[in-house]
Amino acid sequence: MVDISELTESVKGYIEGLQAVLQRKYQISEEKALNMITSSYIMDSLIDYPEETLHDDIEAHADNIYEDQVSKTERLLLEAGYEGTIFFTNPSYEDAFLGVSSDDRAIYDYEKMVESLVNHEDMTEDEAREFIDYNATFYIEGGPIILYRLEE
């Protein structure tokens, strides 16, 4: 990771500008914005090609950083104002995400979670169910809710 204090003032200013755009446009915290920037491609560009990068459009870079680092589920949560909501990341179960409960917990459909693992992780249905039952059903305060459909 790059030590920001060792960068030139113009590079620091550009990073601050990116951070401000990310915070304003995507309603994310100062810390999250800075983490996104420092773990993105932009840092290499600012170190290897500072003069060229400093003349690039800050807004375009901010959009690229956000799109590269934020999953569909996280994007939905952030845009709806649920920055602190805990959600699944690995695997992400993007297709199984339903929404948020009244106490701000992410909600997932169990059957769609199974489908997601079968389709994206090359598991059989039985392996997917076992994986979810073992890895995703633990309880973390404020953690995701898994919806099990009841059918007649």
mmCIF file of C-alpha atoms in Angstrom, residues 69-77 82-100 104-114 116-117 121 128-129 131-140 142-148:
data_model
loop_
_atom_site.group_PDB
_atom_site.id
_atom_site.type_symbol
_atom_site.label_atom_id
_atom_site.label_comp_id
_atom_site.label_asym_id
_atom_site.label_seq_id
_atom_site.Cartn_x
_atom_site.Cartn_y
_atom_site.Cartn_z
ATOM 1 C CA GLN A 69 -15.069 -2.065 -6.271
ATOM 2 C CA VAL A 70 -18.740 -2.110 -5.372
ATOM 3 C CA SER A 71 -20.881 -5.196 -5.974
ATOM 4 C CA LYS A 72 -24.461 -4.952 -7.229
ATOM 5 C CA THR A 73 -25.782 -5.719 -3.745
ATOM 6 C CA GLU A 74 -23.524 -3.172 -2.064
ATOM 7 C CA ARG A 75 -24.450 -0.569 -4.696
ATOM 8 C CA LEU A 76 -28.168 -1.130 -4.025
ATOM 9 C CA LEU A 77 -27.628 -0.868 -0.269
ATOM 10 C CA TYR A 82 -27.878 1.361 4.115
ATOM 11 C CA GLU A 83 -24.098 1.860 4.405
ATOM 12 C CA GLY A 84 -23.661 -0.223 7.580
ATOM 13 C CA THR A 85 -25.764 -3.201 6.513
ATOM 14 C CA ILE A 86 -23.919 -6.533 6.636
ATOM 15 C CA PHE A 87 -24.254 -8.581 3.439
ATOM 16 C CA PHE A 88 -22.667 -11.651 1.865
ATOM 17 C CA THR A 89 -19.513 -10.976 -0.136
ATOM 18 C CA ASN A 90 -17.811 -14.284 -0.916
ATOM 19 C CA PRO A 91 -19.818 -15.772 -2.410
ATOM 20 C CA SER A 92 -21.969 -12.718 -2.921
ATOM 21 C CA TYR A 93 -25.257 -14.428 -3.803
ATOM 22 C CA GLU A 94 -26.060 -11.381 -5.956
ATOM 23 C CA ASP A 95 -29.040 -13.099 -7.603
ATOM 24 C CA ALA A 96 -30.482 -14.108 -4.218
ATOM 25 C CA PHE A 97 -30.488 -10.654 -2.582
ATOM 26 C CA LEU A 98 -34.089 -9.562 -1.929
ATOM 27 C CA GLY A 99 -33.844 -6.386 0.103
ATOM 28 C CA VAL A 100 -33.587 -5.114 3.654
ATOM 29 C CA ASP A 104 -31.742 -2.928 8.356
ATOM 30 C CA ARG A 105 -30.584 -6.517 7.790
ATOM 31 C CA ALA A 106 -29.926 -7.837 4.275
ATOM 32 C CA ILE A 107 -32.396 -10.534 3.207
ATOM 33 C CA TYR A 108 -31.568 -13.416 0.863
ATOM 34 C CA ASP A 109 -33.717 -16.146 -0.703
ATOM 35 C CA TYR A 110 -32.330 -19.580 0.262
ATOM 36 C CA GLU A 111 -33.382 -21.301 -2.975
ATOM 37 C CA LYS A 112 -31.807 -18.544 -5.057
ATOM 38 C CA MET A 113 -28.636 -18.836 -2.968
ATOM 39 C CA VAL A 114 -28.540 -22.518 -3.893
ATOM 40 C CA SER A 116 -26.311 -19.062 -7.391
ATOM 41 C CA LEU A 117 -23.785 -21.600 -6.111
ATOM 42 C CA GLU A 121 -19.486 -21.971 -8.277
ATOM 43 C CA ALA A 128 -24.667 -25.940 -2.433
ATOM 44 C CA ARG A 129 -27.215 -26.651 0.312
ATOM 45 C CA PHE A 131 -22.232 -25.183 1.887
ATOM 46 C CA ILE A 132 -24.945 -22.655 2.763
ATOM 47 C CA ASP A 133 -26.130 -24.583 5.799
ATOM 48 C CA TYR A 134 -22.576 -24.772 7.137
ATOM 49 C CA ASN A 135 -21.151 -21.383 6.088
ATOM 50 C CA ALA A 136 -24.003 -18.912 5.822
ATOM 51 C CA THR A 137 -26.358 -19.746 8.653
ATOM 52 C CA PHE A 138 -24.151 -18.559 11.514
ATOM 53 C CA TYR A 139 -25.522 -15.664 13.497
ATOM 54 C CA ILE A 140 -23.810 -12.317 13.606
ATOM 55 C CA GLY A 142 -27.214 -7.520 12.436
ATOM 56 C CA GLY A 143 -26.120 -10.147 9.908
ATOM 57 C CA PRO A 144 -28.049 -11.283 6.842
ATOM 58 C CA ILE A 145 -31.404 -13.035 7.066
ATOM 59 C CA ILE A 146 -31.990 -16.101 4.917
ATOM 60 C CA LEU A 147 -35.581 -16.519 3.796
ATOM 61 C CA TYR A 148 -36.787 -20.115 3.570
#
